[in-house]
C-alpha cells in the first residue's frame, strides 16, 4: 500500500510525509556512485552526512482507513467476477491476481471437514471408514485474506451409510 503514496507531496491538508524520490533510486541501484564534496564516491563509502536513509511514509488514519475500505471493496468485486466467470482461464487469472495481494483460494479437498471453516453443501456416501468426515470435493471455492476467512468454501463431505456402525 505504501507505494501508492510515494511521490505524493506534503501540503497543509495532508499528513503524508515522503523523503526525496532519489531514495527509491538509491535503493534500486546499490552500486550507484554519488558525489560527495566534488568527488565521485561509491554509495557504501559515503560518510554519515551523505548516506541516504530508506524512505519513511506515514499515512493519516483516515487515509489508511479509506485505502483499506477501498481494498475490501475491490476484493469483493473480484470475488463476484470470479463466481460469474464462464471461462476457467478467466477464473484462474482472477485467483492469481487476488493471490498477488494476499487473498488465497481455499479448496480443502481431502481435509477433515471443519464446520468453523467449511460449509457443507452435500454428502457423498462411502464404505471407507477412513474417508468419513473428510471433504470429497469443493463445490464453491472459498477465499481467505492473509489467514482471515472471507468466504468459507462450500464442500461435499464423505459420510457413512445410515444405520452402519
PDB file of C-alpha atoms in Angstrom:
ATOM      1  CA  UNK A   1       0.000   0.000   0.000  1.00  0.00           C
ATOM      2  CA  UNK A   2       2.810   2.406   0.814  1.00  0.00           C
ATOM      3  CA  UNK A   3       3.990   2.510  -2.810  1.00  0.00           C
ATOM      4  CA  UNK A   4       0.751   4.262  -3.800  1.00  0.00           C
ATOM      5  CA  UNK A   5       1.711   7.151  -1.526  1.00  0.00           C
ATOM      6  CA  UNK A   6       5.271   7.542  -2.865  1.00  0.00           C
ATOM      7  CA  UNK A   7       5.891  10.754  -4.742  1.00  0.00           C
ATOM      8  CA  UNK A   8       2.846  12.429  -3.156  1.00  0.00           C
ATOM      9  CA  UNK A   9       3.739  15.910  -1.927  1.00  0.00           C
ATOM     10  CA  UNK A  10       3.019  17.063   1.597  1.00  0.00           C
ATOM     11  CA  UNK A  11       0.702  20.021   1.742  1.00  0.00           C
ATOM     12  CA  UNK A  12      -1.205  21.790   4.522  1.00  0.00           C
ATOM     13  CA  UNK A  13      -4.178  19.400   4.431  1.00  0.00           C
ATOM     14  CA  UNK A  14      -2.180  16.169   4.243  1.00  0.00           C
ATOM     15  CA  UNK A  15      -0.100  14.274   6.789  1.00  0.00           C
ATOM     16  CA  UNK A  16       1.660  12.202   4.139  1.00  0.00           C
ATOM     17  CA  UNK A  17       5.396  12.648   4.601  1.00  0.00           C
ATOM     18  CA  UNK A  18       7.822  11.350   1.992  1.00  0.00           C
ATOM     19  CA  UNK A  19      11.562  11.815   1.666  1.00  0.00           C
ATOM     20  CA  UNK A  20      13.134  12.668  -1.692  1.00  0.00           C
ATOM     21  CA  UNK A  21      12.377  10.444  -4.691  1.00  0.00           C
ATOM     22  CA  UNK A  22      16.122   9.875  -5.030  1.00  0.00           C
ATOM     23  CA  UNK A  23      15.919   7.419  -2.135  1.00  0.00           C
ATOM     24  CA  UNK A  24      13.975   4.928  -4.216  1.00  0.00           C
ATOM     25  CA  UNK A  25      16.583   5.172  -6.969  1.00  0.00           C
ATOM     26  CA  UNK A  26      19.421   4.559  -4.495  1.00  0.00           C
ATOM     27  CA  UNK A  27      17.618   1.501  -3.113  1.00  0.00           C
ATOM     28  CA  UNK A  28      17.357   0.085  -6.638  1.00  0.00           C
ATOM     29  CA  UNK A  29      20.960   0.961  -7.521  1.00  0.00           C
ATOM     30  CA  UNK A  30      23.230  -0.015  -4.589  1.00  0.00           C
ATOM     31  CA  UNK A  31      26.402   0.329  -6.722  1.00  0.00           C
ATOM     32  CA  UNK A  32      25.498   3.874  -7.721  1.00  0.00           C
ATOM     33  CA  UNK A  33      28.222   6.491  -7.375  1.00  0.00           C
ATOM     34  CA  UNK A  34      27.267   9.687  -5.525  1.00  0.00           C
ATOM     35  CA  UNK A  35      29.127  12.992  -5.473  1.00  0.00           C
ATOM     36  CA  UNK A  36      30.486  13.970  -2.060  1.00  0.00           C
ATOM     37  CA  UNK A  37      32.374  17.258  -1.816  1.00  0.00           C
ATOM     38  CA  UNK A  38      33.046  17.293  -5.552  1.00  0.00           C
ATOM     39  CA  UNK A  39      34.379  13.699  -5.728  1.00  0.00           C
ATOM     40  CA  UNK A  40      32.600  10.607  -7.033  1.00  0.00           C
ATOM     41  CA  UNK A  41      32.217   8.112  -4.167  1.00  0.00           C
ATOM     42  CA  UNK A  42      30.511   4.681  -4.221  1.00  0.00           C
ATOM     43  CA  UNK A  43      27.348   4.541  -2.080  1.00  0.00           C
ATOM     44  CA  UNK A  44      28.852   2.175   0.523  1.00  0.00           C
ATOM     45  CA  UNK A  45      31.790   4.554   1.162  1.00  0.00           C
ATOM     46  CA  UNK A  46      29.712   7.665   1.870  1.00  0.00           C
ATOM     47  CA  UNK A  47      30.096   9.437   5.184  1.00  0.00           C
ATOM     48  CA  UNK A  48      27.090   9.502   7.527  1.00  0.00           C
ATOM     49  CA  UNK A  49      26.296  13.082   6.478  1.00  0.00           C
ATOM     50  CA  UNK A  50      25.725  11.989   2.861  1.00  0.00           C
ATOM     51  CA  UNK A  51      24.293   8.497   3.367  1.00  0.00           C
ATOM     52  CA  UNK A  52      20.706   8.140   2.167  1.00  0.00           C
ATOM     53  CA  UNK A  53      18.247   6.517   4.581  1.00  0.00           C
ATOM     54  CA  UNK A  54      15.252   4.421   3.497  1.00  0.00           C
ATOM     55  CA  UNK A  55      12.062   6.278   2.681  1.00  0.00           C
ATOM     56  CA  UNK A  56       9.644   6.999   5.504  1.00  0.00           C
ATOM     57  CA  UNK A  57       5.966   7.152   4.697  1.00  0.00           C
ATOM     58  CA  UNK A  58       3.371   7.929   7.330  1.00  0.00           C
ATOM     59  CA  UNK A  59      -0.294   7.990   6.471  1.00  0.00           C
ATOM     60  CA  UNK A  60      -3.110   9.744   8.259  1.00  0.00           C
ATOM     61  CA  UNK A  61      -5.515   7.262   9.903  1.00  0.00           C
ATOM     62  CA  UNK A  62      -8.453   8.438   7.786  1.00  0.00           C
ATOM     63  CA  UNK A  63      -6.456   7.938   4.572  1.00  0.00           C
ATOM     64  CA  UNK A  64      -5.366   4.483   5.758  1.00  0.00           C
ATOM     65  CA  UNK A  65      -8.958   3.538   6.654  1.00  0.00           C
ATOM     66  CA  UNK A  66     -10.148   4.725   3.249  1.00  0.00           C
ATOM     67  CA  UNK A  67      -7.451   2.665   1.483  1.00  0.00           C
ATOM     68  CA  UNK A  68      -8.425  -0.455   3.459  1.00  0.00           C
ATOM     69  CA  UNK A  69     -12.130   0.075   2.711  1.00  0.00           C
ATOM     70  CA  UNK A  70     -11.365   0.515  -0.997  1.00  0.00           C
ATOM     71  CA  UNK A  71      -9.197  -2.639  -0.988  1.00  0.00           C
ATOM     72  CA  UNK A  72     -12.004  -4.663   0.586  1.00  0.00           C
ATOM     73  CA  UNK A  73     -14.427  -3.302  -1.987  1.00  0.00           C
ATOM     74  CA  UNK A  74     -12.108  -4.300  -4.855  1.00  0.00           C
ATOM     75  CA  UNK A  75     -11.548  -7.771  -3.379  1.00  0.00           C
ATOM     76  CA  UNK A  76     -15.310  -8.203  -3.050  1.00  0.00           C
ATOM     77  CA  UNK A  77     -15.777  -7.161  -6.686  1.00  0.00           C
ATOM     78  CA  UNK A  78     -13.101  -9.666  -7.768  1.00  0.00           C
ATOM     79  CA  UNK A  79     -14.861 -12.471  -5.865  1.00  0.00           C
ATOM     80  CA  UNK A  80     -18.121 -11.516  -7.586  1.00  0.00           C
ATOM     81  CA  UNK A  81     -16.400 -11.617 -11.000  1.00  0.00           C
ATOM     82  CA  UNK A  82     -14.699 -14.928 -10.131  1.00  0.00           C
ATOM     83  CA  UNK A  83     -18.037 -16.550  -9.288  1.00  0.00           C
ATOM     84  CA  UNK A  84     -19.523 -15.442 -12.604  1.00  0.00           C
ATOM     85  CA  UNK A  85     -16.540 -16.169 -14.859  1.00  0.00           C
ATOM     86  CA  UNK A  86     -17.615 -18.547 -17.633  1.00  0.00           C
ATOM     87  CA  UNK A  87     -14.046 -19.358 -18.580  1.00  0.00           C
ATOM     88  CA  UNK A  88     -11.785 -21.375 -16.271  1.00  0.00           C
ATOM     89  CA  UNK A  89      -8.875 -19.312 -17.623  1.00  0.00           C
ATOM     90  CA  UNK A  90     -10.517 -16.062 -16.535  1.00  0.00           C
ATOM     91  CA  UNK A  91     -11.321 -17.503 -13.084  1.00  0.00           C
ATOM     92  CA  UNK A  92      -7.726 -18.709 -12.760  1.00  0.00           C
ATOM     93  CA  UNK A  93      -6.374 -15.287 -13.727  1.00  0.00           C
ATOM     94  CA  UNK A  94      -8.600 -13.595 -11.140  1.00  0.00           C
ATOM     95  CA  UNK A  95      -7.317 -16.043  -8.498  1.00  0.00           C
ATOM     96  CA  UNK A  96      -3.712 -15.255  -9.484  1.00  0.00           C
ATOM     97  CA  UNK A  97      -4.368 -11.531  -9.187  1.00  0.00           C
ATOM     98  CA  UNK A  98      -6.003 -11.949  -5.804  1.00  0.00           C
ATOM     99  CA  UNK A  99      -3.141 -14.167  -4.609  1.00  0.00           C
ATOM    100  CA  UNK A 100      -0.688 -11.409  -5.545  1.00  0.00           C
ATOM    101  CA  UNK A 101      -2.343  -9.157  -2.947  1.00  0.00           C
ATOM    102  CA  UNK A 102      -2.671 -11.822  -0.243  1.00  0.00           C
ATOM    103  CA  UNK A 103      -6.132 -13.256  -0.985  1.00  0.00           C
ATOM    104  CA  UNK A 104      -5.917 -17.042  -1.411  1.00  0.00           C
ATOM    105  CA  UNK A 105      -8.429 -19.517  -2.805  1.00  0.00           C
ATOM    106  CA  UNK A 106      -9.487 -22.188  -0.290  1.00  0.00           C
ATOM    107  CA  UNK A 107     -10.045 -25.689  -1.700  1.00  0.00           C
ATOM    108  CA  UNK A 108      -9.956 -28.144   1.215  1.00  0.00           C
ATOM    109  CA  UNK A 109     -10.344 -31.365  -0.831  1.00  0.00           C
ATOM    110  CA  UNK A 110      -9.123 -34.286   1.273  1.00  0.00           C
ATOM    111  CA  UNK A 111      -9.006 -32.269   4.516  1.00  0.00           C
ATOM    112  CA  UNK A 112     -11.066 -33.111   7.575  1.00  0.00           C
ATOM    113  CA  UNK A 113     -14.417 -31.286   7.459  1.00  0.00           C
ATOM    114  CA  UNK A 114     -14.482 -28.434   9.983  1.00  0.00           C
ATOM    115  CA  UNK A 115     -17.772 -26.510  10.240  1.00  0.00           C
ATOM    116  CA  UNK A 116     -15.856 -23.498  11.576  1.00  0.00           C
ATOM    117  CA  UNK A 117     -14.060 -23.144   8.214  1.00  0.00           C
ATOM    118  CA  UNK A 118     -16.207 -25.092   5.726  1.00  0.00           C
ATOM    119  CA  UNK A 119     -19.864 -25.053   4.733  1.00  0.00           C
ATOM    120  CA  UNK A 120     -21.433 -28.428   3.927  1.00  0.00           C
ATOM    121  CA  UNK A 121     -23.243 -28.339   0.612  1.00  0.00           C
ATOM    122  CA  UNK A 122     -23.897 -32.042   0.341  1.00  0.00           C
ATOM    123  CA  UNK A 123     -22.768 -35.515   1.300  1.00  0.00           C
ATOM    124  CA  UNK A 124     -21.329 -38.490  -0.537  1.00  0.00           C
ATOM    125  CA  UNK A 125     -21.772 -41.979   0.906  1.00  0.00           C
ATOM    126  CA  UNK A 126     -18.608 -44.052   1.268  1.00  0.00           C
ATOM    127  CA  UNK A 127     -17.854 -47.521   2.595  1.00  0.00           C
ATOM    128  CA  UNK A 128     -14.311 -46.475   3.557  1.00  0.00           C
ATOM    129  CA  UNK A 129     -14.345 -45.557   7.261  1.00  0.00           C
ATOM    130  CA  UNK A 130     -11.100 -43.579   6.875  1.00  0.00           C
ATOM    131  CA  UNK A 131     -12.776 -41.162   4.441  1.00  0.00           C
ATOM    132  CA  UNK A 132     -15.819 -40.441   6.606  1.00  0.00           C
ATOM    133  CA  UNK A 133     -15.862 -36.812   7.698  1.00  0.00           C
ATOM    134  CA  UNK A 134     -13.393 -35.641   5.044  1.00  0.00           C
ATOM    135  CA  UNK A 135     -14.053 -33.242   2.194  1.00  0.00           C
ATOM    136  CA  UNK A 136     -14.809 -35.126  -1.029  1.00  0.00           C
ATOM    137  CA  UNK A 137     -14.801 -32.045  -3.274  1.00  0.00           C
ATOM    138  CA  UNK A 138     -15.124 -28.287  -3.229  1.00  0.00           C
ATOM    139  CA  UNK A 139     -18.361 -27.089  -4.810  1.00  0.00           C
ATOM    140  CA  UNK A 140     -17.747 -23.346  -4.390  1.00  0.00           C
ATOM    141  CA  UNK A 141     -14.245 -22.022  -3.792  1.00  0.00           C
ATOM    142  CA  UNK A 142     -13.709 -20.143  -0.540  1.00  0.00           C
ATOM    143  CA  UNK A 143     -11.265 -17.275  -0.010  1.00  0.00           C
ATOM    144  CA  UNK A 144      -9.062 -16.078   2.835  1.00  0.00           C
ATOM    145  CA  UNK A 145      -7.221 -12.791   3.160  1.00  0.00           C
ATOM    146  CA  UNK A 146      -3.855 -13.373   4.856  1.00  0.00           C
ATOM    147  CA  UNK A 147      -5.344 -16.108   7.022  1.00  0.00           C
ATOM    148  CA  UNK A 148      -8.686 -14.405   7.747  1.00  0.00           C
ATOM    149  CA  UNK A 149     -11.575 -16.272   6.146  1.00  0.00           C
ATOM    150  CA  UNK A 150     -13.528 -14.009   3.787  1.00  0.00           C
ATOM    151  CA  UNK A 151     -15.862 -16.690   2.490  1.00  0.00           C
ATOM    152  CA  UNK A 152     -15.983 -20.352   3.531  1.00  0.00           C
ATOM    153  CA  UNK A 153     -15.771 -22.956   0.788  1.00  0.00           C
ATOM    154  CA  UNK A 154     -18.952 -24.945   0.156  1.00  0.00           C
ATOM    155  CA  UNK A 155     -17.973 -28.599   0.141  1.00  0.00           C
ATOM    156  CA  UNK A 156     -19.272 -32.135  -0.287  1.00  0.00           C
ATOM    157  CA  UNK A 157     -18.432 -34.356   2.686  1.00  0.00           C
ATOM    158  CA  UNK A 158     -17.936 -38.125   2.775  1.00  0.00           C
ATOM    159  CA  UNK A 159     -20.340 -39.886   5.159  1.00  0.00           C
ATOM    160  CA  UNK A 160     -21.075 -43.487   6.101  1.00  0.00           C
ATOM    161  CA  UNK A 161     -24.286 -45.306   5.318  1.00  0.00           C
ATOM    162  CA  UNK A 162     -27.186 -44.527   7.611  1.00  0.00           C
ATOM    163  CA  UNK A 163     -27.537 -47.363  10.115  1.00  0.00           C
ATOM    164  CA  UNK A 164     -23.978 -48.680   9.623  1.00  0.00           C
ATOM    165  CA  UNK A 165     -21.617 -48.757  12.588  1.00  0.00           C
TER     166      UNK A 165
END
